[in-house]
Short mmCIF file of C-alpha atoms and ligand atoms in Angstrom, two decimals:
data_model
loop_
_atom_site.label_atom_id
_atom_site.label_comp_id
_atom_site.label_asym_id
_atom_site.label_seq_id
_atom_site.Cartn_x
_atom_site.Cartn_y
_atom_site.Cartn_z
CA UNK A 1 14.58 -8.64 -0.29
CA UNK A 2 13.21 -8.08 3.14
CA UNK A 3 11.12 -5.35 3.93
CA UNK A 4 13.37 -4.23 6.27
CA UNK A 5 16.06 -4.07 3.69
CA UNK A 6 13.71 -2.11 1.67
CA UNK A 7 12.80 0.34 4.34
CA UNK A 8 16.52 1.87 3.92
CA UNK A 9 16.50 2.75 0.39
CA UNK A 10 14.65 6.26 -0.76
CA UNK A 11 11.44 5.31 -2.82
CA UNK A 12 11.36 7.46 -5.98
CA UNK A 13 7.27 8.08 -6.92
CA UNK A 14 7.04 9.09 -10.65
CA UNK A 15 4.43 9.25 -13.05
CA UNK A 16 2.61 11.73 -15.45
CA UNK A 17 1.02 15.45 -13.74
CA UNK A 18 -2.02 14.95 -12.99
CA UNK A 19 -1.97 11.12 -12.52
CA UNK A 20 -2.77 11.16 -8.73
CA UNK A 21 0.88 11.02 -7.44
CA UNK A 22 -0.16 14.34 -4.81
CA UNK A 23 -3.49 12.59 -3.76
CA UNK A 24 -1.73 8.94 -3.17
CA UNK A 25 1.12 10.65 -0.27
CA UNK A 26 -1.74 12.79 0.82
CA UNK A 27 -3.09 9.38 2.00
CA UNK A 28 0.00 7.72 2.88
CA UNK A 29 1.22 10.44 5.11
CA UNK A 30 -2.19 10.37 6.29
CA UNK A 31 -2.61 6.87 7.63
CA UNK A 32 1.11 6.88 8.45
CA UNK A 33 2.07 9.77 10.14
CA UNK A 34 5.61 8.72 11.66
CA UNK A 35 7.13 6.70 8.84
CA UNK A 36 7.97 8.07 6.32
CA UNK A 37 9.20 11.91 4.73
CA UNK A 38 8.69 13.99 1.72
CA UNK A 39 11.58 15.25 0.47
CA UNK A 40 10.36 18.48 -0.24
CA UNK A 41 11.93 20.12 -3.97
CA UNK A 42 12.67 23.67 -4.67
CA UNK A 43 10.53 25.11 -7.61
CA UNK A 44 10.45 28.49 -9.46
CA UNK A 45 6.41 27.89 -9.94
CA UNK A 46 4.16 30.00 -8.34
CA UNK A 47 2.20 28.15 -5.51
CA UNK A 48 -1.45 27.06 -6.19
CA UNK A 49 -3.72 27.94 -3.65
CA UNK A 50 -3.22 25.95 -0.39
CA UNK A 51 0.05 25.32 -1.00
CA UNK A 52 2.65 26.07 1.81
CA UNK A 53 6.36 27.13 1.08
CA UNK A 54 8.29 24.35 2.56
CA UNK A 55 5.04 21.95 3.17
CA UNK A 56 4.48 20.79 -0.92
CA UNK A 57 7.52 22.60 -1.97
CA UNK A 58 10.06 25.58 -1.49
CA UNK A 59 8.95 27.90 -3.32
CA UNK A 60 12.04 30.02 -4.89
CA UNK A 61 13.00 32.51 -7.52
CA UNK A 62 14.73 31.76 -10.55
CA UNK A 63 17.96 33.64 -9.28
CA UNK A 64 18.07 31.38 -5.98
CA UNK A 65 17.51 28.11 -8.14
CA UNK A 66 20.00 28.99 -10.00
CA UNK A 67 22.71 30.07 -7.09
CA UNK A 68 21.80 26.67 -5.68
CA UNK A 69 22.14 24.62 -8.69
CA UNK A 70 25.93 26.50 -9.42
CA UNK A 71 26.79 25.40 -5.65
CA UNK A 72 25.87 21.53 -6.35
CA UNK A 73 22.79 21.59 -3.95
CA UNK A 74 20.30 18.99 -6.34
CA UNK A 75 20.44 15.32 -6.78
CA UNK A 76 18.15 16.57 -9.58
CA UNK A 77 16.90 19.36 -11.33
CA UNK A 78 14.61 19.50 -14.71
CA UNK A 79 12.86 22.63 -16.48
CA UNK A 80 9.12 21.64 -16.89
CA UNK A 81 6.03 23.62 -18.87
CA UNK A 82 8.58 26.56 -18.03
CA UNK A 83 9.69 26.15 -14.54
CA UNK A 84 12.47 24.61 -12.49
CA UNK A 85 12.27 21.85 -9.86
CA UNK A 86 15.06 20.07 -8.03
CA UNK A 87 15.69 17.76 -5.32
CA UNK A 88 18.32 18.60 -2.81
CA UNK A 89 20.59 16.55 -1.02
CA UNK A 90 20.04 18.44 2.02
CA UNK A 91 16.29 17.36 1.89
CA UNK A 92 16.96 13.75 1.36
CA UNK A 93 19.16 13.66 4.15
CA UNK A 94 17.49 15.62 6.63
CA UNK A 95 14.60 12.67 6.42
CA UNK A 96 16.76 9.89 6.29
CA UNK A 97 18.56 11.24 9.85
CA UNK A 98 14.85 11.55 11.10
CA UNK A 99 14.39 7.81 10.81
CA UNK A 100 12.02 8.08 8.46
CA UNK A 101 11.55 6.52 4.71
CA UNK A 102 12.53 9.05 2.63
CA UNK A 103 9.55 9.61 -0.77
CA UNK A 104 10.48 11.48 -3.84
CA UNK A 105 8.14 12.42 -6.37
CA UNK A 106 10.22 13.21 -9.56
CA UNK A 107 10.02 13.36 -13.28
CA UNK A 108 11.17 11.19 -15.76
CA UNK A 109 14.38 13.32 -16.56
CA UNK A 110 14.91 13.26 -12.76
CA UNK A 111 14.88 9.44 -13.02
CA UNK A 112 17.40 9.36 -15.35
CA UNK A 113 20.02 11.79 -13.39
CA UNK A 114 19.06 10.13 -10.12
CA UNK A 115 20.20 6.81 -11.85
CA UNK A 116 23.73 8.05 -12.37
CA UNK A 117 24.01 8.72 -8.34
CA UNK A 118 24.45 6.47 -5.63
CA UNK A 119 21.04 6.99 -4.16
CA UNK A 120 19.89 3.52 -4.69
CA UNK A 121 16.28 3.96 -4.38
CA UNK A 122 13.27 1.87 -5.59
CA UNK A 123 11.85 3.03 -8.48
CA UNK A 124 7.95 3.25 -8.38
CA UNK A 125 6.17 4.32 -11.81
CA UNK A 126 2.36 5.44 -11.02
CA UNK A 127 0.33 5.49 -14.62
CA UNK A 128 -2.91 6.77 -15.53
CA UNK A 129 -5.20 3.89 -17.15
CA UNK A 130 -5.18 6.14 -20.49
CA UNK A 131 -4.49 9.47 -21.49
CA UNK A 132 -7.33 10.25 -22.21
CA UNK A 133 -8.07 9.38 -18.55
CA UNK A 134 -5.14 11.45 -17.68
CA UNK A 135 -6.61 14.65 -19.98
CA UNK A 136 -9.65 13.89 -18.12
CA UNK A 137 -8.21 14.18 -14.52
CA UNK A 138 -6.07 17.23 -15.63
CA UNK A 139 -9.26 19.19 -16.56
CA UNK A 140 -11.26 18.30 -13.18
CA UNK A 141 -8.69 19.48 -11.04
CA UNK A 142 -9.04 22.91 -13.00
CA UNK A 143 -5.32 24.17 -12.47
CA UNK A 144 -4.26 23.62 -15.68
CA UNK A 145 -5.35 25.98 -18.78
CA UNK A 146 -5.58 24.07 -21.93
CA UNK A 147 -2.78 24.92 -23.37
CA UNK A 148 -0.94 23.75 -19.64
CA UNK A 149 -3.13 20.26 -19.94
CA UNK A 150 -2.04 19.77 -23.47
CA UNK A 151 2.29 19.79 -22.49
CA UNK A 152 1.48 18.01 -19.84
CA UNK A 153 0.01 14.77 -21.99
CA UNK A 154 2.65 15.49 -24.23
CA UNK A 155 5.01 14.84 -21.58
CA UNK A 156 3.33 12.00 -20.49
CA UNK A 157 3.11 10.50 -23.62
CA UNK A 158 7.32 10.14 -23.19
CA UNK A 159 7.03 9.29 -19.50
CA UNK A 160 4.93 6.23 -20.12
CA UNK A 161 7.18 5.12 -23.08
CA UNK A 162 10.18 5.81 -20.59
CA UNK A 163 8.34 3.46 -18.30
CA UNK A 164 7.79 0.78 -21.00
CA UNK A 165 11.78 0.32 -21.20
CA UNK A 166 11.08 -0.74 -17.90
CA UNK A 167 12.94 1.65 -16.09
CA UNK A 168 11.27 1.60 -13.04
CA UNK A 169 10.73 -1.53 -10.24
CA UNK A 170 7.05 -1.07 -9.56
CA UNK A 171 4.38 -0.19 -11.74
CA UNK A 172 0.48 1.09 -10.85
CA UNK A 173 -1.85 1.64 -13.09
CA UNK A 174 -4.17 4.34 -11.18
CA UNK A 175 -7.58 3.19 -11.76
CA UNK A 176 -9.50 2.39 -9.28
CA UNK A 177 -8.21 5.10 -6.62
CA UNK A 178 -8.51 2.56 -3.14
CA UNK A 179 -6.95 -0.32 -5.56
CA UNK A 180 -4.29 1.80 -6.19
CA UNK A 181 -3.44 3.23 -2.87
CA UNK A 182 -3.55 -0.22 -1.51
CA UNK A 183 -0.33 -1.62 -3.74
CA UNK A 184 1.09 1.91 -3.28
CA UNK A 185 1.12 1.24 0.39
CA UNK A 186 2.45 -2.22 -0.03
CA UNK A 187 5.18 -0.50 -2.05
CA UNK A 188 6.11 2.16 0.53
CA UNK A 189 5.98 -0.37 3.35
CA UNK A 190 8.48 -3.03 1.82
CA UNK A 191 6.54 -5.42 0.28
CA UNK A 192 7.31 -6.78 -2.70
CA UNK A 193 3.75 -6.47 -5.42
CA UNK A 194 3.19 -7.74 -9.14
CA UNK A 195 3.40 -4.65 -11.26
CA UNK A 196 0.38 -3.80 -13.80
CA UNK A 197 0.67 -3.51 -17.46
CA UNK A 198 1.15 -0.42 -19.55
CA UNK A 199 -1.43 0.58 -20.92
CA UNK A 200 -1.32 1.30 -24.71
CA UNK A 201 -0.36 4.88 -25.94
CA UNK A 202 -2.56 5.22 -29.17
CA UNK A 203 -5.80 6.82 -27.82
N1 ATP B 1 -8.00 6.92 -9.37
C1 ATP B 1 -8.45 8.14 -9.67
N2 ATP B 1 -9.57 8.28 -10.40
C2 ATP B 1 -10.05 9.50 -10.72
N3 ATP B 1 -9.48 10.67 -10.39
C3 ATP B 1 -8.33 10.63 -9.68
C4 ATP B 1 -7.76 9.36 -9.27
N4 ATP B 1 -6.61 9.63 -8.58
C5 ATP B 1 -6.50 10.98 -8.54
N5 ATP B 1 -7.53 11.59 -9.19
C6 ATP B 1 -7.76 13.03 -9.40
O1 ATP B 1 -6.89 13.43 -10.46
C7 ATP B 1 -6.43 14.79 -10.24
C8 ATP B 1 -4.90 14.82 -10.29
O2 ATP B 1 -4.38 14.19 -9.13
P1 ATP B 1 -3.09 14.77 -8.35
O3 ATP B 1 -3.18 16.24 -8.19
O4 ATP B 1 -2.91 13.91 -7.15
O5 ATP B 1 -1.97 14.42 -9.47
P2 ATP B 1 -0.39 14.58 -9.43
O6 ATP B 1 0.13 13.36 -10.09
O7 ATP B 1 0.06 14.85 -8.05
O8 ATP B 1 -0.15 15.83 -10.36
P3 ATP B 1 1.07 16.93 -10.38
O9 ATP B 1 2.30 16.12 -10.70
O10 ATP B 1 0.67 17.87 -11.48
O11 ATP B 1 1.12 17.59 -9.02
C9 ATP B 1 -6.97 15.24 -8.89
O12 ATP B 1 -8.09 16.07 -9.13
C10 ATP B 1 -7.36 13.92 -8.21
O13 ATP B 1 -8.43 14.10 -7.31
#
């Protein structure tokens, strides 16, 4: 398919917390300022510092997520470690009409639900190199207590062997940061890459 083609369909970014998904579109919307758009989810978690309602997310109650979700607003929607997130249609549209590429970072469960719309997007599955790697990462970014870090692998632990049915188009193993970013921006620009393996699940 052309890149051109490409450019029209929504790319989905998933991959384990913690893996580097934030730190990867920090970069991309860094060195590419006018192409592409975030569609920014609604979440019931409280806002680490930095974060901007709106900018990373909205940041809403439980009572609003709910009203929304009862009125049809999310492509998606998933509970995780205790709190909501969802992607509205509203979002995904509002990016498209600026002419822009529209990115969504979602979950594996989002995956799923947002294969069962018409969205048509390319699937793009970013994996840490281990998870112990990924326990590793989790632990230097110091948001996460312990008991936060260990849900989180668990999680991952089913996101990767979601991945391994081969669910998604793309695959990047997150290793070597610049390596990574440099398929990642391949991906987001059209181009077509060769995906890296899995990487095993018993460590
Ligand atoms: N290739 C890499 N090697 C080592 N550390 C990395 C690499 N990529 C990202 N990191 C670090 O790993 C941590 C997690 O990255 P980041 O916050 O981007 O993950 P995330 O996938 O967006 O997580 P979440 O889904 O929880 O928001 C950060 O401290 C980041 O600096």
């Amino acid at each position: 398919m052309s890149p051109v083609v490409e450019l029209l369909r929504p790319l989905v970014i998933s991959g384990p917390s913690g893996v580097g998904k934030s730190t990867l579109l920090q970069r991309l919307f860094a060195d590419y300022p006018d192409k592409f758009g975030f569609s920014v989810s609604h979440t019931t978690r409280a806002p680490r510092p930095g974060e901007e309602d709106g900018k990373q997310y909205y940041f809403v109650t439980r009572d609003r997520f709910t009203e929304l979700l009862a009125g049809g607003a999310f492509i998606e929607h998933a509970e995780f470690s205790g709190n909501f997130y969802g992607t509205s249609f509203m979002t995904v549209r509002e990016v498209s009409q600026a002419g822009r590429r529209c990115i969504l970072d979602i979950e594996a469960q989002g995956v799923r639900q947002i294969k069962s719309t018409n969205l048509n997007p390319v699937y793009l599955f970013i994996s840490p190199p281990s998870l112990t790697a990924l326990r590793s990462r989790l632990r230097a970014r110091g948001t996460e207590s312990e008991a936060s870090v260990a849900k989180r692998l668990a999680t991952a632990l089913k996101e990767i062997e979601y991945a391994k049915e081969g669910a998604h188009e793309y695959v990047i193993v997150n290793d070597d940061l610049d390596r990574t970013y440099d398929l990642f921006r391949r991906v987001a620009l059209g181009e077509e890459i060769v995906s890296d393996s899995l990487p095993p699940l018993d460590d």
